[in-house]
Short mmCIF file of C-alpha atoms in Angstrom, two decimals:
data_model
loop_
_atom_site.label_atom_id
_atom_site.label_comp_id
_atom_site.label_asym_id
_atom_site.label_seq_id
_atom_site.Cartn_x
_atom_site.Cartn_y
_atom_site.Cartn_z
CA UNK A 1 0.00 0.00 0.00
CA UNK A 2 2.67 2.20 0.74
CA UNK A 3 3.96 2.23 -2.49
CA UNK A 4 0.69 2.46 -4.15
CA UNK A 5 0.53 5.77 -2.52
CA UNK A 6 3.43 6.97 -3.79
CA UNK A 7 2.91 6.52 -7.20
CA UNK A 8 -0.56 7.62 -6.50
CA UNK A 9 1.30 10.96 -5.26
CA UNK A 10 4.09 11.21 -7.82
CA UNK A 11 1.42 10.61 -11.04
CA UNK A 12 -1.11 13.25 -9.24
CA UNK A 13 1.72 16.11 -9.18
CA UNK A 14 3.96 14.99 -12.23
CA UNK A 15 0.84 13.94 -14.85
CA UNK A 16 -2.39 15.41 -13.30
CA UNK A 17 -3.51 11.62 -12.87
CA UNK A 18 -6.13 12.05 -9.77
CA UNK A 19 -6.10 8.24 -9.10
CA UNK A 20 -6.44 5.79 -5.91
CA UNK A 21 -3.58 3.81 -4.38
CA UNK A 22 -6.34 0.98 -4.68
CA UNK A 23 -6.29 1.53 -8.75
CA UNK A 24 -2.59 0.63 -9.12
CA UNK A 25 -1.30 -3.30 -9.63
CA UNK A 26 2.12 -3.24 -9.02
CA UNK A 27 4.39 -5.70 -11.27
CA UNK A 28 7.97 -7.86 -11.81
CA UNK A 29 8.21 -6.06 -15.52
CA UNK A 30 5.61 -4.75 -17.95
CA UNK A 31 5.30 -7.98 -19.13
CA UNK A 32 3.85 -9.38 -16.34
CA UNK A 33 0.86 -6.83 -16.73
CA UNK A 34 0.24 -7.15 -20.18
CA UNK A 35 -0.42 -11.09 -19.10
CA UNK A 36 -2.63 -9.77 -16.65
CA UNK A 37 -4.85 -7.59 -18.68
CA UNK A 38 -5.30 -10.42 -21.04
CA UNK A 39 -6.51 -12.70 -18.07
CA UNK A 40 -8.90 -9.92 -17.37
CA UNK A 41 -10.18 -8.68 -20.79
CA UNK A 42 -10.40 -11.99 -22.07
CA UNK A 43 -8.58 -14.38 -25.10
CA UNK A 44 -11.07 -13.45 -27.64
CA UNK A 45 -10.10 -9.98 -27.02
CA UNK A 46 -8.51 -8.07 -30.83
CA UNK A 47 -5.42 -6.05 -29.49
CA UNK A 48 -4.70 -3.30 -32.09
CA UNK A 49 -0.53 -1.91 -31.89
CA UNK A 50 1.20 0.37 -34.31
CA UNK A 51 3.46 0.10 -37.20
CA UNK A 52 6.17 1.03 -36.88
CA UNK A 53 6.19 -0.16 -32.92
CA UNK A 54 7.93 -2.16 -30.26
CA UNK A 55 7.36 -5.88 -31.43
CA UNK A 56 7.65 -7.59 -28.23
CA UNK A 57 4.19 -6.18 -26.84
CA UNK A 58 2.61 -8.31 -29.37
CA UNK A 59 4.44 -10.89 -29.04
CA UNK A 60 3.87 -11.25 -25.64
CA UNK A 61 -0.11 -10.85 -26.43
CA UNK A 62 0.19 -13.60 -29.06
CA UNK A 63 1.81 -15.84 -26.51
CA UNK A 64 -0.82 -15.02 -23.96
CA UNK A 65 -3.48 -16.69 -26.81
CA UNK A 66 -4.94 -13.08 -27.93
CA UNK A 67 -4.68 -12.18 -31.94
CA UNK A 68 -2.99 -8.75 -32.36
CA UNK A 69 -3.07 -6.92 -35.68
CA UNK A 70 -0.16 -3.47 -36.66
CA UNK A 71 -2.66 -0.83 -37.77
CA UNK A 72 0.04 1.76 -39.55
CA UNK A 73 0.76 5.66 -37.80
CA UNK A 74 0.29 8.53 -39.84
CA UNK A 75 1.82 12.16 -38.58
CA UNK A 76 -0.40 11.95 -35.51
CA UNK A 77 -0.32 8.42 -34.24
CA UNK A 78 -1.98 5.71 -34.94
CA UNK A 79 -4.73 5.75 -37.68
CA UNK A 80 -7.78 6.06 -36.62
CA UNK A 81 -9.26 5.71 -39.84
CA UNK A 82 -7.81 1.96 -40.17
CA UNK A 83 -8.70 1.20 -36.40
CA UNK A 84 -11.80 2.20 -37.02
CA UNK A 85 -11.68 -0.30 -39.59
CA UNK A 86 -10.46 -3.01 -38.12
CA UNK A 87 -11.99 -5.50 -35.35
CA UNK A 88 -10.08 -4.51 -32.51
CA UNK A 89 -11.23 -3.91 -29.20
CA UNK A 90 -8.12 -3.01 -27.44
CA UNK A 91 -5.82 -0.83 -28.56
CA UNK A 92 -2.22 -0.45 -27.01
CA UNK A 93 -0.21 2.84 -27.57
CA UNK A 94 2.75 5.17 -26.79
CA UNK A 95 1.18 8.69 -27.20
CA UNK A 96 3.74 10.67 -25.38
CA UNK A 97 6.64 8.99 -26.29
CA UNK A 98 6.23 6.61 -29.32
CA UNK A 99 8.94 3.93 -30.19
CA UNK A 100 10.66 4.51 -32.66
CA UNK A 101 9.89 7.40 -34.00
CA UNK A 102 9.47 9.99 -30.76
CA UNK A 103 6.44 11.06 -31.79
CA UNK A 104 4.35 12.66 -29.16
CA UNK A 105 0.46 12.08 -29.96
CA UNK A 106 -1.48 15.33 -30.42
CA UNK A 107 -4.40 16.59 -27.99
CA UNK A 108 -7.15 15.85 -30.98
CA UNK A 109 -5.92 12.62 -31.83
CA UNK A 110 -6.34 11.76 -28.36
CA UNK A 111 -9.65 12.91 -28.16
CA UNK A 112 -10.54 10.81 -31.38
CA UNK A 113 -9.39 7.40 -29.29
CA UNK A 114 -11.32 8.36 -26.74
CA UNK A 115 -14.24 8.50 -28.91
CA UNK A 116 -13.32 5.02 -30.61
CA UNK A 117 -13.39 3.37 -27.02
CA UNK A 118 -16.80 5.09 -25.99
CA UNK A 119 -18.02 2.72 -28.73
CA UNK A 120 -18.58 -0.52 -27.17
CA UNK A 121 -16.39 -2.58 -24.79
CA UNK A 122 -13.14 -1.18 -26.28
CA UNK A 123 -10.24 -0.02 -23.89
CA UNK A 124 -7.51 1.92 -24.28
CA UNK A 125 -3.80 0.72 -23.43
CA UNK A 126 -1.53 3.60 -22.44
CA UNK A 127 1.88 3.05 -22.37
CA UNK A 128 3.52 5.95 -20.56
CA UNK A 129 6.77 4.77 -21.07
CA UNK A 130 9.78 7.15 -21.03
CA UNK A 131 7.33 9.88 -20.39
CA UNK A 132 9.50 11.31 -17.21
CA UNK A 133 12.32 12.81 -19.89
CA UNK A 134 11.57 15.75 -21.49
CA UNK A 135 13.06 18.54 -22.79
CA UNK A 136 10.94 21.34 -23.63
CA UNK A 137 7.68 22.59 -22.57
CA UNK A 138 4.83 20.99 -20.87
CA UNK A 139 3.88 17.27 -21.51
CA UNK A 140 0.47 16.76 -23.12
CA UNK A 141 -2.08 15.08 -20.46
CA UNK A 142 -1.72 11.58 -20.58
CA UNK A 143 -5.11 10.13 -22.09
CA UNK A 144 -6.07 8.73 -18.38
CA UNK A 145 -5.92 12.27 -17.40
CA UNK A 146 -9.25 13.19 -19.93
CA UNK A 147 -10.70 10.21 -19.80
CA UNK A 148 -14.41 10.08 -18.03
CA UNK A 149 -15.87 6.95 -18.97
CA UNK A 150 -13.22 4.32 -17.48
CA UNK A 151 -11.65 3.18 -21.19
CA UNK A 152 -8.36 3.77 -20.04
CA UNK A 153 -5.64 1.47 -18.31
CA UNK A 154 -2.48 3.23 -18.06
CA UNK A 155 0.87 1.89 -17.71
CA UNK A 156 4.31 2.61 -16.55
CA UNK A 157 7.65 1.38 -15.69
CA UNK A 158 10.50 2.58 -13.64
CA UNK A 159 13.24 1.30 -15.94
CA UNK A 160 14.24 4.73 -17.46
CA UNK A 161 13.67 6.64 -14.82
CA UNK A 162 15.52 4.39 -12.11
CA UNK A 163 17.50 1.62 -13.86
CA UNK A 164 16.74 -1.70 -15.97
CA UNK A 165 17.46 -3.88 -13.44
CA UNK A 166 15.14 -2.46 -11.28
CA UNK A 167 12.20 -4.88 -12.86
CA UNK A 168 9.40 -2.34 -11.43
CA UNK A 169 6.35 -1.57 -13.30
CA UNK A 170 2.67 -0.72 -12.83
CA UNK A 171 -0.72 0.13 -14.21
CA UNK A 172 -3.66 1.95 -13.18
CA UNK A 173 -7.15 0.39 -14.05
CA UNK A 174 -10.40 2.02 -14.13
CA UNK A 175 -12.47 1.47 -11.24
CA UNK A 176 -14.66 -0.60 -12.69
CA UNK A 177 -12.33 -2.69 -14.15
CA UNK A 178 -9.91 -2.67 -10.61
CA UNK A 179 -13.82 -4.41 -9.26
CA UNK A 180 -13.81 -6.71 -11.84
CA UNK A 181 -9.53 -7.88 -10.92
CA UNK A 182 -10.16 -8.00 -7.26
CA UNK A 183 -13.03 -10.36 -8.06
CA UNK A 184 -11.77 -12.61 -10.28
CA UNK A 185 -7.96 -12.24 -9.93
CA UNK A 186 -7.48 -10.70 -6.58
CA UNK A 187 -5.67 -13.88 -5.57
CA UNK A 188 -2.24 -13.21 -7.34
CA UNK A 189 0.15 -12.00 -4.86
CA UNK A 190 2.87 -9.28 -5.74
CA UNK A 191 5.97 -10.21 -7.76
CA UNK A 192 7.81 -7.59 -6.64
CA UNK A 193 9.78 -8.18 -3.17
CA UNK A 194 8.17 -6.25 -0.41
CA UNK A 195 11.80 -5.08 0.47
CA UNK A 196 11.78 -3.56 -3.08
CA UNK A 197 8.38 -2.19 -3.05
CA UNK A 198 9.02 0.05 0.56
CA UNK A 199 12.66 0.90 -0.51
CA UNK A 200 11.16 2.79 -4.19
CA UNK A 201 8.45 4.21 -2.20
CA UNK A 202 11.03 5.66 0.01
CA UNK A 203 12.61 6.86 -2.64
CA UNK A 204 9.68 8.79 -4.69
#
């Protein structure tokens, strides 16, 4: 819980996330979530991820038994117009730091996702990654920041920001959806050392 909090406290003053300790699933690795949200959103689930984009998120989908499809980016991100298209339900993105081009997702297109996941059961999977480094400016809110009708689950990882060995990550579900893991998952314990978990939350 204690390190819940922090992050709680450190998203709330560094990405104007207003979110609940009880919201956050703490993680060995990024990979360990992903396997997590596929437990919870189901196999049949269509997991949309963009071209050009970092290839082991869908491989680790695939292995986890869910079909993924690479819907292409255009100047802004992904393409709507081709999501849109497709049958995905999920989609999982970098807006504010996008491997490997750097692009940083525009406020509109943002809104348009939104819009795609009000649709339906559709989520939204936002990978904050390397969001804590930047240069210049303000950072655009993070998509869980605008988001009002619980589509988004959004994810982050302490590897940048601390050190890749430090195998630290977590993600933030809607409420509805944090109901739905305590009641059908609630039994997996941490994989993250509870020496590990109060020495980072000393540390934030």
């Amino acid at each position: 819980w204690e390190l819940r909090s922090a992050i709680a406290k450190h998203l709330r003053e560094f990405r104007g996330l207003t979110v609940l300790a009880d919201q956050i699933i703490v993680g060995a690795g990024t990979e360990y979530l992903y396997g997590l949200i596929v437990q919870l959103l189901g196999r049949d689930s269509v997991i949309a991820t963009e071209n050009p984009g970092y290839r082991k998120i869908s491989m680790v989908y695939e292995s986890n038994g869910v079909r993924t499809i690479h819907l292409p980016m255009d100047n802004q991100g992904i393409s709507i117009d081709e999501l849109e298209k497709s049958d995905a339900n999920i989609v999982h993105i970098s807006p504010n730091h996008h491997f490997p081009t750097g692009k940083v997702m525009p406020a509109a297109r943002r809104h348009q996702l939104l819009e795609w996941a009000n649709m339906g059961e559709r989520y939204i999977i936002e990978d904050d990654y390397d969001s804590e480094f930047r240069l210049l400016g303000k950072p655009i809110p993070s998509l869980q920041s605008i988001d009002v009708m619980n589509k988004v689950i959004y994810m982050n990882t302490f590897t940048k920001s601390l050190a890749p060995t430090i195998r630290i990550s977590y993600m933030v579900l809607p409420l509805p959806l944090m109901e739905q893991f305590n009641r059908r998952l609630g039994f997996y314990s941490c994989t993250v050392s509870n020496f590990e978990q109060y020495t980072l939350a000393r540390f934030i």
